[in-house]
mmCIF file of C-alpha atoms and ligand atoms in Angstrom:
data_model
loop_
_atom_site.group_PDB
_atom_site.id
_atom_site.type_symbol
_atom_site.label_atom_id
_atom_site.label_comp_id
_atom_site.label_asym_id
_atom_site.label_seq_id
_atom_site.Cartn_x
_atom_site.Cartn_y
_atom_site.Cartn_z
ATOM 1 C CA MET A 1 8.667 -10.454 12.530
ATOM 2 C CA PRO A 2 9.227 -7.621 15.064
ATOM 3 C CA CYS A 3 9.559 -4.925 12.363
ATOM 4 C CA THR A 4 8.206 -5.606 8.887
ATOM 5 C CA VAL A 5 7.930 -3.186 5.973
ATOM 6 C CA ILE A 6 5.125 -3.871 3.468
ATOM 7 C CA ILE A 7 5.666 -2.690 -0.079
ATOM 8 C CA GLY A 8 3.806 -2.953 -3.392
ATOM 9 C CA ALA A 9 5.794 -4.527 -6.235
ATOM 10 C CA PHE A 10 4.044 -2.968 -9.239
ATOM 11 C CA TRP A 11 1.913 0.208 -9.700
ATOM 12 C CA GLY A 12 -0.041 0.007 -6.458
ATOM 13 C CA ASP A 13 -3.297 -1.896 -6.018
ATOM 14 C CA GLU A 14 -1.528 -5.193 -5.382
ATOM 15 C CA GLY A 15 -3.803 -5.884 -2.423
ATOM 16 C CA LYS A 16 -1.650 -4.495 0.393
ATOM 17 C CA GLY A 17 -4.776 -3.591 2.399
ATOM 18 C CA LYS A 18 -5.920 -7.175 2.577
ATOM 19 C CA ILE A 19 -2.449 -8.491 3.469
ATOM 20 C CA ILE A 20 -1.958 -5.868 6.212
ATOM 21 C CA SER A 21 -5.400 -6.472 7.724
ATOM 22 C CA TYR A 22 -4.790 -10.236 7.725
ATOM 23 C CA LEU A 23 -1.405 -9.832 9.438
ATOM 24 C CA ALA A 24 -2.835 -7.375 11.958
ATOM 25 C CA LEU A 25 -5.394 -9.929 13.168
ATOM 26 C CA LYS A 26 -3.331 -13.090 12.759
ATOM 27 C CA ASP A 27 -0.048 -11.810 14.241
ATOM 28 C CA LYS A 28 -1.627 -9.317 16.674
ATOM 29 C CA ILE A 29 0.357 -6.351 15.395
ATOM 30 C CA ASP A 30 1.111 -3.814 18.160
ATOM 31 C CA VAL A 31 1.918 -0.762 16.012
ATOM 32 C CA CYS A 32 1.170 0.083 12.366
ATOM 33 C CA VAL A 33 2.631 3.209 10.746
ATOM 34 C CA ARG A 34 1.092 4.493 7.530
ATOM 35 C CA THR A 35 3.270 6.351 5.032
ATOM 36 C CA GLY A 36 2.642 8.167 1.719
ATOM 37 C CA SER A 37 -0.519 10.186 1.404
ATOM 38 C CA VAL A 38 -4.189 10.353 0.567
ATOM 39 C CA ASN A 39 -3.731 9.358 -3.114
ATOM 40 C CA ALA A 40 -3.428 5.685 -2.143
ATOM 41 C CA ALA A 41 -6.523 3.732 -1.108
ATOM 42 C CA HIS A 42 -6.042 0.487 0.806
ATOM 43 C CA THR A 43 -9.057 -1.782 0.589
ATOM 44 C CA VAL A 44 -9.977 -3.752 3.695
ATOM 45 C CA TRP A 45 -13.011 -6.007 4.183
ATOM 46 C CA PHE A 46 -13.924 -6.222 7.853
ATOM 47 C CA GLU A 47 -17.049 -7.582 9.529
ATOM 48 C CA GLY A 48 -18.901 -7.581 6.209
ATOM 49 C CA LYS A 49 -17.996 -3.953 5.423
ATOM 50 C CA ARG A 50 -15.643 -2.608 2.797
ATOM 51 C CA TYR A 51 -13.260 0.213 3.708
ATOM 52 C CA ALA A 52 -11.118 2.083 1.143
ATOM 53 C CA LEU A 53 -8.640 3.736 3.500
ATOM 54 C CA HIS A 54 -6.747 6.841 2.430
ATOM 55 C CA MET A 55 -5.361 7.894 5.822
ATOM 56 C CA VAL A 56 -6.065 5.377 8.587
ATOM 57 C CA PRO A 57 -3.607 2.436 8.704
ATOM 58 C CA ALA A 58 -5.087 -0.822 7.368
ATOM 59 C CA ALA A 59 -4.218 -2.637 10.623
ATOM 60 C CA PHE A 60 -7.148 -0.869 12.352
ATOM 61 C CA VAL A 61 -9.025 -4.205 12.224
ATOM 62 C CA TYR A 62 -7.038 -5.444 15.251
ATOM 63 C CA GLU A 63 -8.542 -3.422 18.092
ATOM 64 C CA LYS A 64 -5.360 -3.298 20.183
ATOM 65 C CA CYS A 65 -3.117 -2.001 17.393
ATOM 66 C CA ARG A 66 -1.717 1.511 17.875
ATOM 67 C CA LEU A 67 -2.176 3.387 14.582
ATOM 68 C CA LEU A 68 0.308 6.032 13.528
ATOM 69 C CA ILE A 69 0.765 8.446 10.629
ATOM 70 C CA GLY A 70 4.455 9.168 10.016
ATOM 71 C CA ALA A 71 6.311 12.469 9.687
ATOM 72 C CA GLY A 72 6.814 11.892 5.964
ATOM 73 C CA VAL A 73 3.076 11.837 5.274
ATOM 74 C CA ASN A 74 0.949 14.609 3.762
ATOM 75 C CA VAL A 75 -2.195 14.591 5.889
ATOM 76 C CA HIS A 76 -5.599 15.357 4.369
ATOM 77 C CA VAL A 77 -7.371 16.658 7.468
ATOM 78 C CA ALA A 78 -10.989 16.157 6.313
ATOM 79 C CA LYS A 79 -10.299 12.627 5.081
ATOM 80 C CA PHE A 80 -8.470 11.827 8.321
ATOM 81 C CA PHE A 81 -11.469 12.787 10.451
ATOM 82 C CA GLU A 82 -13.943 11.052 8.137
ATOM 83 C CA GLU A 83 -12.018 7.775 8.366
ATOM 84 C CA VAL A 84 -11.253 8.038 12.089
ATOM 85 C CA LYS A 85 -15.010 8.287 12.631
ATOM 86 C CA ALA A 86 -15.874 5.432 10.257
ATOM 87 C CA THR A 87 -13.298 3.089 11.801
ATOM 88 C CA LYS A 88 -13.879 4.312 15.396
ATOM 89 C CA VAL A 89 -10.166 4.593 16.186
ATOM 90 C CA GLU A 90 -10.069 8.036 17.867
ATOM 91 C CA ASN A 91 -8.540 6.571 21.035
ATOM 92 C CA ARG A 92 -5.645 4.799 19.373
ATOM 93 C CA ILE A 93 -4.536 6.863 16.394
ATOM 94 C CA GLY A 94 -1.656 9.359 16.388
ATOM 95 C CA VAL A 95 -0.270 11.803 13.830
ATOM 96 C CA ASP A 96 3.337 12.972 13.824
ATOM 97 C CA PHE A 97 3.506 16.640 14.787
ATOM 98 C CA GLN A 98 5.793 17.255 11.828
ATOM 99 C CA ALA A 99 3.683 15.535 9.135
ATOM 100 C CA SER A 100 2.655 18.120 6.538
ATOM 101 C CA ILE A 101 -0.826 19.130 5.458
ATOM 102 C CA ILE A 102 -2.331 18.736 2.022
ATOM 103 C CA GLU A 103 -4.646 21.663 1.344
ATOM 104 C CA GLU A 104 -7.593 22.284 -0.969
ATOM 105 C CA LYS A 105 -5.424 24.492 -3.213
ATOM 106 C CA HIS A 106 -3.056 21.544 -3.853
ATOM 107 C CA SER A 107 -5.852 19.498 -5.318
ATOM 108 C CA ALA A 108 -6.816 22.429 -7.585
ATOM 109 C CA GLN A 109 -3.163 22.784 -8.685
ATOM 110 C CA ASP A 110 -2.989 19.041 -9.382
ATOM 111 C CA LYS A 111 -5.951 19.320 -11.739
ATOM 112 C CA THR A 112 -4.913 22.500 -13.569
ATOM 113 C CA SER A 113 -1.076 22.529 -13.721
ATOM 114 C CA SER A 114 0.067 22.148 -17.312
ATOM 115 C CA HIS A 115 3.164 20.132 -16.362
ATOM 116 C CA LEU A 116 0.967 17.488 -14.744
ATOM 117 C CA LYS A 117 -1.356 17.190 -17.750
ATOM 118 C CA GLY A 118 -1.032 13.759 -19.288
ATOM 119 C CA ILE A 119 0.366 12.074 -16.159
ATOM 120 C CA GLY A 120 -3.123 11.114 -15.025
ATOM 121 C CA THR A 121 -2.597 11.941 -11.341
ATOM 122 C CA THR A 122 -5.221 10.964 -8.789
ATOM 123 C CA GLY A 123 -6.128 14.664 -8.435
ATOM 124 C CA TRP A 124 -5.729 14.702 -4.638
ATOM 125 C CA GLY A 125 -2.911 17.231 -4.865
ATOM 126 C CA VAL A 126 -0.142 15.131 -3.393
ATOM 127 C CA GLY A 127 2.502 16.280 -5.909
ATOM 128 C CA PRO A 128 1.781 20.003 -5.284
ATOM 129 C CA ALA A 129 1.714 19.386 -1.488
ATOM 130 C CA ILE A 130 5.169 17.810 -1.698
ATOM 131 C CA GLU A 131 6.386 20.786 -3.782
ATOM 132 C CA GLU A 132 5.084 23.093 -1.048
ATOM 133 C CA ARG A 133 6.960 21.152 1.602
ATOM 134 C CA VAL A 134 10.178 21.260 -0.385
ATOM 135 C CA ARG A 135 9.773 25.053 -0.681
ATOM 136 C CA ARG A 136 9.693 25.118 3.165
ATOM 137 C CA THR A 137 6.295 26.847 3.147
ATOM 138 C CA ALA A 138 4.046 23.917 4.139
ATOM 139 C CA ILE A 139 1.616 23.894 7.042
ATOM 140 C CA LEU A 140 2.455 21.124 9.515
ATOM 141 C CA ALA A 141 0.148 18.928 11.605
ATOM 142 C CA LYS A 142 1.168 20.828 14.751
ATOM 143 C CA ASP A 143 -0.282 24.032 13.188
ATOM 144 C CA ILE A 144 -3.793 22.542 12.940
ATOM 145 C CA PRO A 145 -5.792 22.985 16.192
ATOM 146 C CA GLU A 146 -8.199 20.051 15.506
ATOM 147 C CA LEU A 147 -5.236 17.680 15.181
ATOM 148 C CA ARG A 148 -3.789 18.620 18.582
ATOM 149 C CA PRO A 149 -5.339 15.673 20.491
ATOM 150 C CA TYR A 150 -3.713 13.243 18.061
ATOM 151 C CA LEU A 151 -0.206 14.718 17.836
ATOM 152 C CA THR A 152 2.717 12.514 18.758
ATOM 153 C CA ASP A 153 6.345 11.825 17.902
ATOM 154 C CA VAL A 154 5.822 8.828 15.621
ATOM 155 C CA ALA A 155 9.522 8.031 15.143
ATOM 156 C CA THR A 156 10.126 7.869 18.907
ATOM 157 C CA GLU A 157 6.985 5.826 19.599
ATOM 158 C CA THR A 158 7.820 3.396 16.825
ATOM 159 C CA ASN A 159 11.460 2.940 17.796
ATOM 160 C CA ILE A 160 10.528 2.381 21.458
ATOM 161 C CA ALA A 161 8.060 -0.299 20.321
ATOM 162 C CA ILE A 162 10.677 -1.996 18.127
ATOM 163 C CA ASP A 163 13.282 -1.912 20.913
ATOM 164 C CA ALA A 164 10.756 -3.471 23.296
ATOM 165 C CA GLY A 165 10.293 -6.387 20.857
ATOM 166 C CA LYS A 166 6.758 -5.375 19.886
ATOM 167 C CA LYS A 167 5.346 -6.277 16.476
ATOM 168 C CA VAL A 168 5.549 -3.263 14.184
ATOM 169 C CA LEU A 169 4.345 -2.904 10.590
ATOM 170 C CA LEU A 170 5.460 -0.057 8.348
ATOM 171 C CA GLU A 171 2.678 0.316 5.782
ATOM 172 C CA GLY A 172 4.072 1.256 2.386
ATOM 173 C CA THR A 173 1.679 2.811 -0.114
ATOM 174 C CA GLN A 174 1.473 2.704 -3.929
ATOM 175 C CA GLY A 175 4.045 0.499 -5.682
ATOM 176 C CA TYR A 176 7.677 0.274 -6.645
ATOM 177 C CA MET A 177 6.959 1.132 -10.323
ATOM 178 C CA LEU A 178 5.366 4.452 -9.262
ATOM 179 C CA SER A 179 8.557 5.518 -7.459
ATOM 180 C CA LEU A 180 9.815 9.000 -8.269
ATOM 181 C CA PHE A 181 13.345 7.502 -8.465
ATOM 182 C CA TYR A 182 12.883 3.962 -9.827
ATOM 183 C CA GLY A 183 9.536 4.029 -11.630
ATOM 184 C CA THR A 184 8.536 4.997 -15.159
ATOM 185 C CA TYR A 185 9.423 8.709 -14.830
ATOM 186 C CA PRO A 186 7.683 11.103 -15.499
ATOM 187 C CA TYR A 187 4.652 8.789 -15.149
ATOM 188 C CA VAL A 188 5.214 8.347 -11.437
ATOM 189 C CA THR A 189 4.011 9.701 -8.116
ATOM 190 C CA GLY A 190 5.738 12.545 -6.228
ATOM 191 C CA ARG A 191 7.779 10.381 -3.820
ATOM 192 C CA ASP A 192 10.036 7.389 -3.681
ATOM 193 C CA THR A 193 7.870 4.380 -2.819
ATOM 194 C CA SER A 194 10.667 1.935 -1.919
ATOM 195 C CA ALA A 195 11.185 0.218 1.441
ATOM 196 C CA SER A 196 14.005 2.620 2.345
ATOM 197 C CA ALA A 197 11.725 5.622 1.744
ATOM 198 C CA VAL A 198 8.952 4.065 3.812
ATOM 199 C CA CYS A 199 11.430 3.625 6.696
ATOM 200 C CA SER A 200 12.475 7.249 6.318
ATOM 201 C CA GLU A 201 8.871 8.513 6.311
ATOM 202 C CA ALA A 202 8.189 6.537 9.504
ATOM 203 C CA GLY A 203 11.471 7.507 11.190
ATOM 204 C CA VAL A 204 12.924 4.004 11.431
ATOM 205 C CA GLY A 205 16.542 3.272 10.483
ATOM 206 C CA PRO A 206 17.430 0.407 8.112
ATOM 207 C CA THR A 207 19.138 -1.678 10.834
ATOM 208 C CA LYS A 208 15.825 -1.860 12.737
ATOM 209 C CA VAL A 209 13.945 -3.709 9.995
ATOM 210 C CA ASP A 210 13.672 -7.509 10.126
ATOM 211 C CA GLU A 211 11.562 -8.296 7.061
ATOM 212 C CA VAL A 212 10.542 -6.552 3.859
ATOM 213 C CA LEU A 213 7.347 -8.174 2.577
ATOM 214 C CA LEU A 214 6.787 -7.416 -1.098
ATOM 215 C CA VAL A 215 3.213 -7.742 -2.343
ATOM 216 C CA PHE A 216 2.716 -9.018 -5.887
ATOM 217 C CA LYS A 217 -0.594 -9.400 -7.644
ATOM 218 C CA THR A 218 -0.756 -12.483 -9.925
ATOM 219 C CA PHE A 219 -1.229 -10.093 -12.876
ATOM 220 C CA MET A 220 -0.275 -6.403 -13.105
ATOM 221 C CA THR A 221 -2.503 -3.340 -13.230
ATOM 222 C CA ARG A 222 -1.955 0.365 -13.655
ATOM 223 C CA VAL A 223 -4.179 3.448 -13.446
ATOM 224 C CA GLY A 224 -3.205 6.694 -15.131
ATOM 225 C CA ALA A 225 -0.790 7.116 -18.019
ATOM 226 C CA GLY A 226 2.622 5.582 -18.673
ATOM 227 C CA PRO A 227 4.137 2.329 -19.912
ATOM 228 C CA LEU A 228 2.717 -1.044 -18.893
ATOM 229 C CA PRO A 229 4.774 -3.889 -20.407
ATOM 230 C CA GLY A 230 2.626 -6.624 -21.981
ATOM 231 C CA GLU A 231 -0.594 -4.575 -21.683
ATOM 232 C CA ILE A 232 -3.747 -6.340 -22.889
ATOM 233 C CA THR A 233 -6.952 -4.679 -24.108
ATOM 234 C CA GLU A 234 -9.850 -3.907 -21.782
ATOM 235 C CA GLU A 235 -11.944 -6.446 -23.704
ATOM 236 C CA GLU A 236 -9.332 -9.145 -23.120
ATOM 237 C CA ALA A 237 -9.016 -8.152 -19.440
ATOM 238 C CA VAL A 238 -12.782 -8.559 -18.989
ATOM 239 C CA LYS A 239 -12.629 -11.971 -20.703
ATOM 240 C CA ARG A 240 -9.839 -13.140 -18.420
ATOM 241 C CA GLY A 241 -11.525 -11.796 -15.272
ATOM 242 C CA TRP A 242 -8.702 -9.306 -14.621
ATOM 243 C CA PHE A 243 -10.658 -6.117 -15.188
ATOM 244 C CA GLU A 244 -10.631 -3.828 -12.128
ATOM 245 C CA VAL A 245 -11.857 -0.380 -11.165
ATOM 246 C CA ALA A 246 -9.708 1.722 -8.787
ATOM 247 C CA ALA A 247 -10.768 1.733 -5.125
ATOM 248 C CA GLY A 248 -9.827 5.395 -4.651
ATOM 249 C CA THR A 249 -10.753 7.182 -7.861
ATOM 250 C CA GLY A 250 -13.197 4.809 -9.588
ATOM 251 C CA ARG A 251 -10.967 4.855 -12.684
ATOM 252 C CA LYS A 252 -10.584 1.773 -14.877
ATOM 253 C CA ARG A 253 -7.360 -0.132 -14.354
ATOM 254 C CA ARG A 254 -5.253 -1.213 -17.310
ATOM 255 C CA SER A 255 -3.815 -4.736 -17.041
ATOM 256 C CA ALA A 256 -0.972 -7.004 -18.162
ATOM 257 C CA PRO A 257 0.420 -10.434 -17.309
ATOM 258 C CA PHE A 258 2.902 -10.800 -14.421
ATOM 259 C CA SER A 259 6.417 -9.635 -15.334
ATOM 260 C CA PHE A 260 9.271 -11.606 -13.764
ATOM 261 C CA GLU A 261 11.694 -8.931 -14.882
ATOM 262 C CA ILE A 262 9.883 -6.225 -12.883
ATOM 263 C CA ALA A 263 9.407 -8.631 -9.970
ATOM 264 C CA LYS A 264 13.155 -9.323 -9.756
ATOM 265 C CA LYS A 265 14.061 -5.640 -9.827
ATOM 266 C CA ALA A 266 11.421 -4.888 -7.175
ATOM 267 C CA VAL A 267 12.970 -7.519 -4.901
ATOM 268 C CA MET A 268 16.417 -5.986 -5.394
ATOM 269 C CA ILE A 269 15.520 -2.314 -4.864
ATOM 270 C CA ASN A 270 13.380 -3.060 -1.820
ATOM 271 C CA GLY A 271 15.715 -5.639 -0.291
ATOM 272 C CA ALA A 272 12.677 -7.897 -0.038
ATOM 273 C CA THR A 273 12.924 -11.009 2.153
ATOM 274 C CA GLN A 274 9.394 -12.390 1.649
ATOM 275 C CA ALA A 275 6.634 -12.179 -0.930
ATOM 276 C CA ALA A 276 2.848 -12.208 -0.845
ATOM 277 C CA LEU A 277 0.947 -13.127 -3.992
ATOM 278 C CA THR A 278 -2.622 -11.838 -4.241
ATOM 279 C CA LYS A 279 -5.541 -12.660 -6.542
ATOM 280 C CA LEU A 280 -4.214 -16.069 -7.542
ATOM 281 C CA ASP A 281 -7.839 -17.057 -8.234
ATOM 282 C CA ALA A 282 -8.185 -14.376 -10.939
ATOM 283 C CA VAL A 283 -5.586 -16.175 -13.063
ATOM 284 C CA TYR A 284 -6.250 -19.723 -11.796
ATOM 285 C CA PRO A 285 -10.036 -19.818 -11.142
ATOM 286 C CA LYS A 286 -9.908 -23.370 -9.729
ATOM 287 C CA CYS A 287 -8.036 -21.942 -6.712
ATOM 288 C CA LYS A 288 -10.887 -19.683 -5.582
ATOM 289 C CA GLY A 289 -11.273 -19.732 -1.810
ATOM 290 C CA ALA A 290 -8.454 -22.279 -1.278
ATOM 291 C CA ARG A 291 -7.085 -22.090 2.251
ATOM 292 C CA THR A 292 -4.308 -24.688 1.994
ATOM 293 C CA TYR A 293 -1.420 -25.016 -0.433
ATOM 294 C CA ASP A 294 -2.429 -28.593 -1.203
ATOM 295 C CA ALA A 295 -5.840 -27.409 -2.429
ATOM 296 C CA LEU A 296 -4.216 -25.408 -5.259
ATOM 297 C CA SER A 297 -4.160 -26.633 -8.856
ATOM 298 C CA LEU A 298 -0.882 -27.919 -10.275
ATOM 299 C CA GLU A 299 -0.616 -24.914 -12.615
ATOM 300 C CA ALA A 300 -1.011 -22.487 -9.708
ATOM 301 C CA LYS A 301 1.617 -24.313 -7.653
ATOM 302 C CA GLU A 302 3.978 -24.164 -10.620
ATOM 303 C CA PHE A 303 3.452 -20.419 -10.925
ATOM 304 C CA ILE A 304 4.222 -19.884 -7.227
ATOM 305 C CA LYS A 305 7.356 -22.030 -7.563
ATOM 306 C CA GLU A 306 8.436 -19.980 -10.596
ATOM 307 C CA VAL A 307 8.024 -16.730 -8.635
ATOM 308 C CA GLU A 308 10.177 -18.165 -5.849
ATOM 309 C CA VAL A 309 12.868 -19.473 -8.180
ATOM 310 C CA GLN A 310 13.088 -16.286 -10.240
ATOM 311 C CA THR A 311 12.952 -13.804 -7.356
ATOM 312 C CA GLY A 312 14.885 -15.869 -4.810
ATOM 313 C CA ILE A 313 12.451 -15.143 -1.964
ATOM 314 C CA PRO A 314 9.693 -17.330 -0.472
ATOM 315 C CA VAL A 315 6.017 -16.695 -1.249
ATOM 316 C CA VAL A 316 4.680 -16.788 2.307
ATOM 317 C CA LEU A 317 1.108 -15.552 1.783
ATOM 318 C CA VAL A 318 -1.227 -16.331 -1.112
ATOM 319 C CA GLY A 319 -4.575 -14.578 -1.660
ATOM 320 C CA THR A 320 -7.317 -16.747 -3.183
ATOM 321 C CA GLY A 321 -10.449 -14.594 -2.823
ATOM 322 C CA PRO A 322 -11.843 -11.308 -1.463
ATOM 323 C CA ASP A 323 -12.579 -12.524 2.074
ATOM 324 C CA ALA A 324 -9.902 -11.681 4.653
ATOM 325 C CA LEU A 325 -9.589 -15.394 5.379
ATOM 326 C CA ASP A 326 -9.227 -16.408 1.728
ATOM 327 C CA ILE A 327 -5.522 -16.669 2.275
ATOM 328 C CA ILE A 328 -2.923 -19.427 2.424
ATOM 329 C CA ASP A 329 -0.405 -18.722 5.165
ATOM 330 C CA ARG A 330 2.712 -20.731 4.424
ATOM 331 C CA ARG A 331 4.636 -19.357 7.408
ATOM 332 C CA CYS A 332 2.993 -21.826 9.779
HETATM 333 P P1 IMP B 1 -0.353 11.176 -8.050
HETATM 334 O O1 IMP B 1 0.304 10.262 -7.041
HETATM 335 O O2 IMP B 1 -1.768 11.496 -7.668
HETATM 336 O O3 IMP B 1 0.478 12.388 -8.362
HETATM 337 O O4 IMP B 1 -0.453 10.366 -9.435
HETATM 338 C C1 IMP B 1 0.679 9.988 -10.184
HETATM 339 C C2 IMP B 1 0.513 8.608 -10.788
HETATM 340 O O5 IMP B 1 0.503 7.621 -9.756
HETATM 341 C C3 IMP B 1 -0.818 8.407 -11.546
HETATM 342 O O6 IMP B 1 -0.593 7.516 -12.620
HETATM 343 C C4 IMP B 1 -1.710 7.763 -10.513
HETATM 344 O O7 IMP B 1 -2.746 7.013 -11.095
HETATM 345 C C5 IMP B 1 -0.724 6.868 -9.803
HETATM 346 N N1 IMP B 1 -1.080 6.569 -8.399
HETATM 347 C C6 IMP B 1 -0.934 7.373 -7.327
HETATM 348 N N2 IMP B 1 -1.336 6.751 -6.214
HETATM 349 C C7 IMP B 1 -1.731 5.530 -6.580
HETATM 350 C C8 IMP B 1 -2.234 4.397 -5.856
HETATM 351 O O8 IMP B 1 -2.383 4.377 -4.647
HETATM 352 N N3 IMP B 1 -2.533 3.289 -6.597
HETATM 353 C C9 IMP B 1 -2.368 3.261 -7.930
HETATM 354 N N4 IMP B 1 -1.895 4.280 -8.647
HETATM 355 C C10 IMP B 1 -1.584 5.400 -7.975
HETATM 356 MG MG1 MG B 2 -5.185 1.205 -4.080
#
């Protein structure tokens, strides 16, 4: 597993935060590079506390992990400092000098621009910040005096770590179906969210990647507008125990049953080699808290098998509850 890219298979909120934090502790990850921007919240439970991380990589839970924010990221400076303080990682976090800055005005533009009305953006201003960067008028991390102590060349650091055989995670954000190129355009985010784009944002070439771990939730959810195949009503979602509220924005999530069609396409576009399946217990309540494959119900085992047969990749991690250790690790 020297270099692994972690990607969401649906519309974000698949549980990447939990998977990354588990891997960080279990595999003793040396370097974790976050990509994307502040619109994505990765939820991590650690030492009885819940963190919804918008900037700090989710691998912070392993105290020896070097945490990096790639050149492709739009950095929200206030959020960065707030989270660095809350997670106490000031001595081991670095920001690429060429990452760009998301400013207050971008958030205002996100909320008032007529062309974004109806998309249901998160309101953080990520789309407008990307527009600014494309216009070649963005402020970069190296222009912000408070960021100076954290500046580094993330691509060089990461490639040196990979070449030295260290364990590196590239932390994808959001999900494949929110991709600017492959998602449900125009109901998408402002960037490509695929594994290739995550590599690009971190500064790692495709030949350096060993595994692409695609994270599926056992059912699908979506916040904001746009198509959701097989969508069920909120009432039905509550009845089934699938109803969720977004970690970042507090918005209600819409839900639908797992789509094998989307799953297969996500595997193809991301070149996925492994899958993680989260929240198995929400669909198969008897599996709650199971820590071994044998403890799963027959139905749940059949579902996992079906995912493997249809996607052609192994389901190596299975989430069965909110605790970081409520996980079945089939790699061992
Ligand atoms: P934006 O990324 O804020 O421009 O929002 C565009 C669309 O992507 C909206 O439907 C958002 O709800 C959705 N979105 C953006 N980031 C995330 C995320 O991290 N999880 C889930 N949905 C997201
Ligand atoms: Mg999220």
